[in-house]
Coordinates of C-alpha atoms in Angstrom, one line a residue:
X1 CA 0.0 0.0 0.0
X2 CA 1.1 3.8 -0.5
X3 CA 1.5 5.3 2.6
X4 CA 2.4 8.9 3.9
X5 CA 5.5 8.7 5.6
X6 CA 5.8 12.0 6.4
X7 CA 4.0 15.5 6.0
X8 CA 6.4 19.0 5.6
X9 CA 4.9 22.3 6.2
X10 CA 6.9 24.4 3.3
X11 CA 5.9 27.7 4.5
X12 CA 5.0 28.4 0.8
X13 CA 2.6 31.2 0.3
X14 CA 1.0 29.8 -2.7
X15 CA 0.3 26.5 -4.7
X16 CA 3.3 24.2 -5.0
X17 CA 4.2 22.8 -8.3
X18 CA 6.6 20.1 -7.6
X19 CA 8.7 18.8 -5.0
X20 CA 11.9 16.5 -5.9
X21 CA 13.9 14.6 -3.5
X22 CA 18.2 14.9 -4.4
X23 CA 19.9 11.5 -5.4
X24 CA 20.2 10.4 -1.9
X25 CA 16.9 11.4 -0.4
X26 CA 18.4 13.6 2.2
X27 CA 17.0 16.9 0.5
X28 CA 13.9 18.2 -0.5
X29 CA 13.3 21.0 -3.2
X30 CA 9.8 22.5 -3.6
X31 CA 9.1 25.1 -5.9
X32 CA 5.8 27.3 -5.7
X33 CA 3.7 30.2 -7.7
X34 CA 5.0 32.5 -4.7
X35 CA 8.3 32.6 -7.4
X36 CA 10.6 31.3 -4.6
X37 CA 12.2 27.8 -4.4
X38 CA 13.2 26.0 -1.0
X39 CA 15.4 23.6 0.2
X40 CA 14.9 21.4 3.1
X41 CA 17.0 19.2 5.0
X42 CA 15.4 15.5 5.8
X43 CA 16.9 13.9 9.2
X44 CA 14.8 11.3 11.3
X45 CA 11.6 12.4 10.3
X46 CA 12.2 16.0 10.8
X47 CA 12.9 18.3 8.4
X48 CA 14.6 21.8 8.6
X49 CA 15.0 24.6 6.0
X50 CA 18.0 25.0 4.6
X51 CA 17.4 27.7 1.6
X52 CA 15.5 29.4 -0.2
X53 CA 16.2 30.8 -3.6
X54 CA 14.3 33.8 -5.5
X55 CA 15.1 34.5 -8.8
X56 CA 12.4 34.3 -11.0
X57 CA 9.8 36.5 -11.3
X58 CA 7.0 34.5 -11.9
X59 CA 5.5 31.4 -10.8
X60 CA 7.8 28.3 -10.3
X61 CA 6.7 24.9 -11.9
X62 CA 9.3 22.8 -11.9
X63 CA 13.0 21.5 -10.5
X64 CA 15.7 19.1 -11.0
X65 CA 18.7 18.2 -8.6
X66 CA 21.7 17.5 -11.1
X67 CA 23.7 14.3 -10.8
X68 CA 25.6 15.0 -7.5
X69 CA 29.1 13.9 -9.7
X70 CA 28.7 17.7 -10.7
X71 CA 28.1 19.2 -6.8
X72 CA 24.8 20.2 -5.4
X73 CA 23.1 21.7 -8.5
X74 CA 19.7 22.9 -9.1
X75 CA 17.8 23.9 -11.9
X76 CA 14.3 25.6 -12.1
X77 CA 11.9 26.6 -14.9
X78 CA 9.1 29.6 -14.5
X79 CA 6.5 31.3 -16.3
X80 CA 9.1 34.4 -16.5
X81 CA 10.4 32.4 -19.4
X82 CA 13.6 32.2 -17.6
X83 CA 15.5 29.1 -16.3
X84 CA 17.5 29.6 -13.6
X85 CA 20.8 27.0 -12.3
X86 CA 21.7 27.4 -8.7
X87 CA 24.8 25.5 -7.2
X88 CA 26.2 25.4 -3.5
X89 CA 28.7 26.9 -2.8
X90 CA 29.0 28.3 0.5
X91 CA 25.4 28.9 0.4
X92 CA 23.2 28.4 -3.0
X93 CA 23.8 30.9 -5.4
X94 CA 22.9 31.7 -9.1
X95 CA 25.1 30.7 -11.8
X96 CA 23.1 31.1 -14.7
X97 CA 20.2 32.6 -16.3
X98 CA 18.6 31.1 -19.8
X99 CA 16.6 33.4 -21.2
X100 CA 16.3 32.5 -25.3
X101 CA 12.7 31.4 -24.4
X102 CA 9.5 33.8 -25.7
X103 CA 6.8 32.1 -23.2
X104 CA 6.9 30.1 -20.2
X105 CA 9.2 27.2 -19.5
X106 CA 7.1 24.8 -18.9
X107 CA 9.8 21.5 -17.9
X108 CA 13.1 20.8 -17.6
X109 CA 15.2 17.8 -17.7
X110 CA 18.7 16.5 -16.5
X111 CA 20.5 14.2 -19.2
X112 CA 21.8 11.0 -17.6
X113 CA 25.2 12.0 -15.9
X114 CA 27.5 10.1 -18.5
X115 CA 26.4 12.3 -21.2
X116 CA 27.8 15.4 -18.9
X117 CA 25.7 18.5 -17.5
X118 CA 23.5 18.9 -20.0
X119 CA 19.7 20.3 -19.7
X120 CA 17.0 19.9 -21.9
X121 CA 14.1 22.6 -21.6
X122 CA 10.3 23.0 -23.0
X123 CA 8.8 25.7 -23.2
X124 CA 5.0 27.0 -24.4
X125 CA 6.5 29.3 -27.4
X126 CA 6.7 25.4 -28.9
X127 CA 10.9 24.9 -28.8
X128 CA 13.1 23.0 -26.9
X129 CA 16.2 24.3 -25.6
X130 CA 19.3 22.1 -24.8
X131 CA 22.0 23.8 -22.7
X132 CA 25.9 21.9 -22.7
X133 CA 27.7 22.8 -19.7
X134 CA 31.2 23.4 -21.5
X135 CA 33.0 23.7 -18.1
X136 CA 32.9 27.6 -17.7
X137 CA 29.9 28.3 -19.5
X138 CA 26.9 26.8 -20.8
X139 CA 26.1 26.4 -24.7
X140 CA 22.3 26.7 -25.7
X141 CA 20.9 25.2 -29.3
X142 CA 17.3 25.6 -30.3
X143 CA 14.7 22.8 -31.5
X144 CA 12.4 25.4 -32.6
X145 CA 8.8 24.6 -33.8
X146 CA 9.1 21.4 -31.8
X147 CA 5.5 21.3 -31.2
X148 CA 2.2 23.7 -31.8
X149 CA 0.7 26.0 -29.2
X150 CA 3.5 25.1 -26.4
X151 CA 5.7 21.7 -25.1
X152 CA 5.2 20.6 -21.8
X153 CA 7.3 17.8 -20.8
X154 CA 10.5 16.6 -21.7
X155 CA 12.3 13.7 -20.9
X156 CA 15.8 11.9 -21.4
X157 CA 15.8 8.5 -22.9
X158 CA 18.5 6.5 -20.6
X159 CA 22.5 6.5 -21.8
X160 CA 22.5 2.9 -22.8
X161 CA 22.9 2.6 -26.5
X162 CA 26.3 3.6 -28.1
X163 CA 27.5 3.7 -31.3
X164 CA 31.2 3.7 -33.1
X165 CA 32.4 6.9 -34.5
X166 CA 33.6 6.9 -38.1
X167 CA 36.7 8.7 -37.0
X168 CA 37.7 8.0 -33.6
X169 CA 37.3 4.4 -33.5
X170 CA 35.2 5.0 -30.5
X171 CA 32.3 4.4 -28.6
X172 CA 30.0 7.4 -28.9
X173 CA 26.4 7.8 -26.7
X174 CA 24.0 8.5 -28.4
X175 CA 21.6 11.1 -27.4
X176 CA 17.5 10.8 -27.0
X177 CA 14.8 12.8 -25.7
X178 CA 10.9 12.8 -25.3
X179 CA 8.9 15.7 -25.4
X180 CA 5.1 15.9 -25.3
X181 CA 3.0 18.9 -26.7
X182 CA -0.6 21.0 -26.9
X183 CA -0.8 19.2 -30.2
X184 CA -1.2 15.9 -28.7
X185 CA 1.9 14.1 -29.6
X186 CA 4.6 12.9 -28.4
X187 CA 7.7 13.0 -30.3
X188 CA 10.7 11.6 -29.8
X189 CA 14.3 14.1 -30.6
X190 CA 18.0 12.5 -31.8
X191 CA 21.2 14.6 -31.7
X192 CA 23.1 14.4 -35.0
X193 CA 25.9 16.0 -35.4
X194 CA 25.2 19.5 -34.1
X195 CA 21.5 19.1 -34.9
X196 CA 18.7 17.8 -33.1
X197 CA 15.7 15.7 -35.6
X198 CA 12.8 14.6 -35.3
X199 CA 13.0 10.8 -35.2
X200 CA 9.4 9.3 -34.3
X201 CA 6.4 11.3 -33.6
X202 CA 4.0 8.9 -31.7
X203 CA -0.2 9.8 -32.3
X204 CA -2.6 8.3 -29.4
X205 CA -3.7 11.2 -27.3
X206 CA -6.7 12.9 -28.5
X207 CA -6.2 16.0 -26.1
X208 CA -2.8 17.6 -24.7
X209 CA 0.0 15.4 -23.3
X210 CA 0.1 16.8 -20.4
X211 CA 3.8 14.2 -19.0
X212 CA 5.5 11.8 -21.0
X213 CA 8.6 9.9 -18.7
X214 CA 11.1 7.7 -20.2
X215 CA 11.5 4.4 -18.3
X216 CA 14.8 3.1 -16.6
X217 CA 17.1 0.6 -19.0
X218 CA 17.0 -1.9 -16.8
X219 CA 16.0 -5.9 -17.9
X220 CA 15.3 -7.3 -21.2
X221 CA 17.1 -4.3 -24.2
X222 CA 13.2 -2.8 -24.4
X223 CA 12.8 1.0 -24.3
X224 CA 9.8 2.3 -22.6
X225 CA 7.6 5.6 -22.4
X226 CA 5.1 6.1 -20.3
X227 CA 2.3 9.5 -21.2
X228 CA -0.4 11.1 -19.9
X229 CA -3.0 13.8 -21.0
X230 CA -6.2 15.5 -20.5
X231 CA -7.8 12.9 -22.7
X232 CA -8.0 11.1 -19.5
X233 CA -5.2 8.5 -20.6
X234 CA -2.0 7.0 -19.9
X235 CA -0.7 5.3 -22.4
X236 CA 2.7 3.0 -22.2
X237 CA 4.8 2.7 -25.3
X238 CA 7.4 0.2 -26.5
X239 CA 9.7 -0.6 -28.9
X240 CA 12.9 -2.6 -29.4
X241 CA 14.4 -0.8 -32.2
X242 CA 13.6 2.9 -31.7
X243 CA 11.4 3.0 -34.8
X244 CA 8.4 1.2 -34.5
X245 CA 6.4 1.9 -31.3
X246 CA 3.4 0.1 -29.3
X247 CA 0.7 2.2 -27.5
X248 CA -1.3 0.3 -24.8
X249 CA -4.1 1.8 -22.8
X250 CA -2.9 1.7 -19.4
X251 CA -6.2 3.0 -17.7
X252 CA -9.1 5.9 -18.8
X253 CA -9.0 7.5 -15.5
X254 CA -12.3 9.6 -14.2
X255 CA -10.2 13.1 -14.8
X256 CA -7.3 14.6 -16.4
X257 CA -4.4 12.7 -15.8
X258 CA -1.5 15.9 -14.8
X259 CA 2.0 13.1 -14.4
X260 CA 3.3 10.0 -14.0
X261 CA 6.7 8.8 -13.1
X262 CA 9.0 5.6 -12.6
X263 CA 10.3 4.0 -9.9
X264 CA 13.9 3.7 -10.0
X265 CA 13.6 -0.3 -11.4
X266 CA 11.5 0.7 -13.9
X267 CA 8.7 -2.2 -12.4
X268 CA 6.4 0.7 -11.1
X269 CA 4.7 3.6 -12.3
X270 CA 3.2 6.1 -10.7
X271 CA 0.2 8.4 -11.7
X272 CA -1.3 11.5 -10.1
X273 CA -4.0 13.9 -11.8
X274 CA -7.6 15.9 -11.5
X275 CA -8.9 13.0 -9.4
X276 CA -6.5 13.9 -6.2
X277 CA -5.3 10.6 -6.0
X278 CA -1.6 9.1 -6.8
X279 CA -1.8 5.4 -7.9
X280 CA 0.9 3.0 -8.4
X281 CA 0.6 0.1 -11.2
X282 CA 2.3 -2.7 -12.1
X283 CA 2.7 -5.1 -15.4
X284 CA 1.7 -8.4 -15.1
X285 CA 3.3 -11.9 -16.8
X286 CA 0.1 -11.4 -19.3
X287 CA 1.1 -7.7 -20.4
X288 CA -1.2 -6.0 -18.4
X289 CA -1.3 -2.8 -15.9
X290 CA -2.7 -4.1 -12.6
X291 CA -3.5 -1.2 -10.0
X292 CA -1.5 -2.4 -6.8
X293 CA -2.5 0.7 -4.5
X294 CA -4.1 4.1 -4.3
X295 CA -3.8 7.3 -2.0
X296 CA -5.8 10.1 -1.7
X297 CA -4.0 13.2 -1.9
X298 CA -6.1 15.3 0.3
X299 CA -6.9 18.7 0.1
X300 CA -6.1 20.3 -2.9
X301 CA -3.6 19.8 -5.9
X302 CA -0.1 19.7 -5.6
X303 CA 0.3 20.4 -9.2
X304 CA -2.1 21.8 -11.4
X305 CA -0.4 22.7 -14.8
X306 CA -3.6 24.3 -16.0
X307 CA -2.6 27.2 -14.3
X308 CA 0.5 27.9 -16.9
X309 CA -0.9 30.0 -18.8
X310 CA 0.2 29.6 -22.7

């Protein structure tokens, strides 16, 4: 069964759009349409906080803790259009502003770690933007047009494929990401060269994809994506070559479905939306998604992304 471990009081003045735990589950970042970001420290139960960042200018919706190979580092996205990346130093400061965005940034996403410090970002002008961390700057290149009316989710596909360079002789990663859009698709992005293209563009939703989350590599060489949207869906998809996909019908829930996400194995997924309740499913031998527990989220929604306004 899901069960609540543990309740924190963030002190936030307004509705909280998402809350993400650090690689080892001893921090807590919550982010919040008072503009502010804050950082908590989790010992023993308690909790006790240890920052809090404003920068933006605009409501918060989303946060990502880097790999900690790179330090403490934080990224967040806002309706300002800007995306802001914090690190610790002595205390948490600003170390870059991305501003190349014409709307609200509306997702962002950490690469896996052994492609380097790279951040993807969606935003509702339509484009993505990828920045490089190049050691003492960052690089930014533009998908523009990536999807009509607005994008909002991204997500990496996992460092587990490589391929040989022509020149070096060597093992090259190759780069993937998801992105899911206003116009109902999901599409899936491939870094050639200096370019990013289209690769797949996968058509299920009949309303906007509101998440799409790649799954964990892990078992049997079968890549996974997992999408939601206000058509009330969540679809899974799979494939074992990249190019042709599967959509199954997870559920039809009773209300828009807002995000899902993995568990670290990849076994479990977890899904939240208008219905106030987080759920947890689970494949069976046969192929299909069992629910295997429910919570009820209480009062309110801890993330509403109806309220971005595009």
């Amino acid at each position: 069964m899901v069960s609540i471990l543990n309740t924190i009081d963030t002190g936030h003045e307004d509705m909280i759009h998402d809350a993400e735990m650090d690689y080892y589950g001893l921090r807590l970042a919550t982010c919040s349409s008072d503009n502010s970001i804050k950082i908590f420290d989790l010992k023993n139960g308690s909790q006790n906080l240890a920052a809090e960042l404003k920068g933006h200018s605009g409501p918060v919706w989303q946060i990502a803790w880097a790999h900690p190979k790179f330090g403490n580092l934080i990224a967040s996205c806002s309706y300002d259009r800007k995306v802001i990346i914090w690190k610790e130093l002595n205390e948490w400061t600003k170390i870059h502003e991305h501003t190349v965005h014409d709307s609200s940034v509306n997702s962002i996403a950490w690469a896996p770690h052994e492609i380097g410090l790279v951040l993807a970002c969606g935003s509702s002008d339509g484009s993505i933007s990828i920045l490089t961390n190049n050691g003492d700057n960052y690089e930014s290149t533009k998908i523009p047009n990536a999807h009509t009316i607005g994008c909002n989710s991204i997500s990496w596909c996992p460092a587990v494929e490589s391929t040989l360079d022509s020149i070096s002789q060597q093992k090259i990663l190759i780069k993937r990401l998801a992105s899911a859009g206003c116009d109902n698709l999901i599409k899936i992005w491939k870094e050639e060269g200096e370019r990013w293209i289209e690769e797949n563009k996968l058509e299920a939703h009949s309303d906007w994809v509101r998440d799409v989350a790649w799954a964990p590599a892990i078992g049997p060489p079968r890549a996974a994506l997992a999408s939601c949207s206000q058509d009330r869906r969540v679809i899974i998809w799979t494939s074992t070559d990249y190019v042709s996909w599967t959509p199954n019908i997870l559920n039809v829930f009773d209300d828009v479905v807002w995000n899902v996400s993995w568990s670290l194995t990849g076994g479990i997924l977890a899904v939240s939306g208008g219905d106030n309740k987080v759920s947890l499913w689970r494949e069976n031998t046969e192929g299909q998604w069992i629910c295997i527990s429910e919570l009820n989220k209480g009062q309110g929604n801890i993330n509403n992304p109806d309220q971005r306004a595009l």
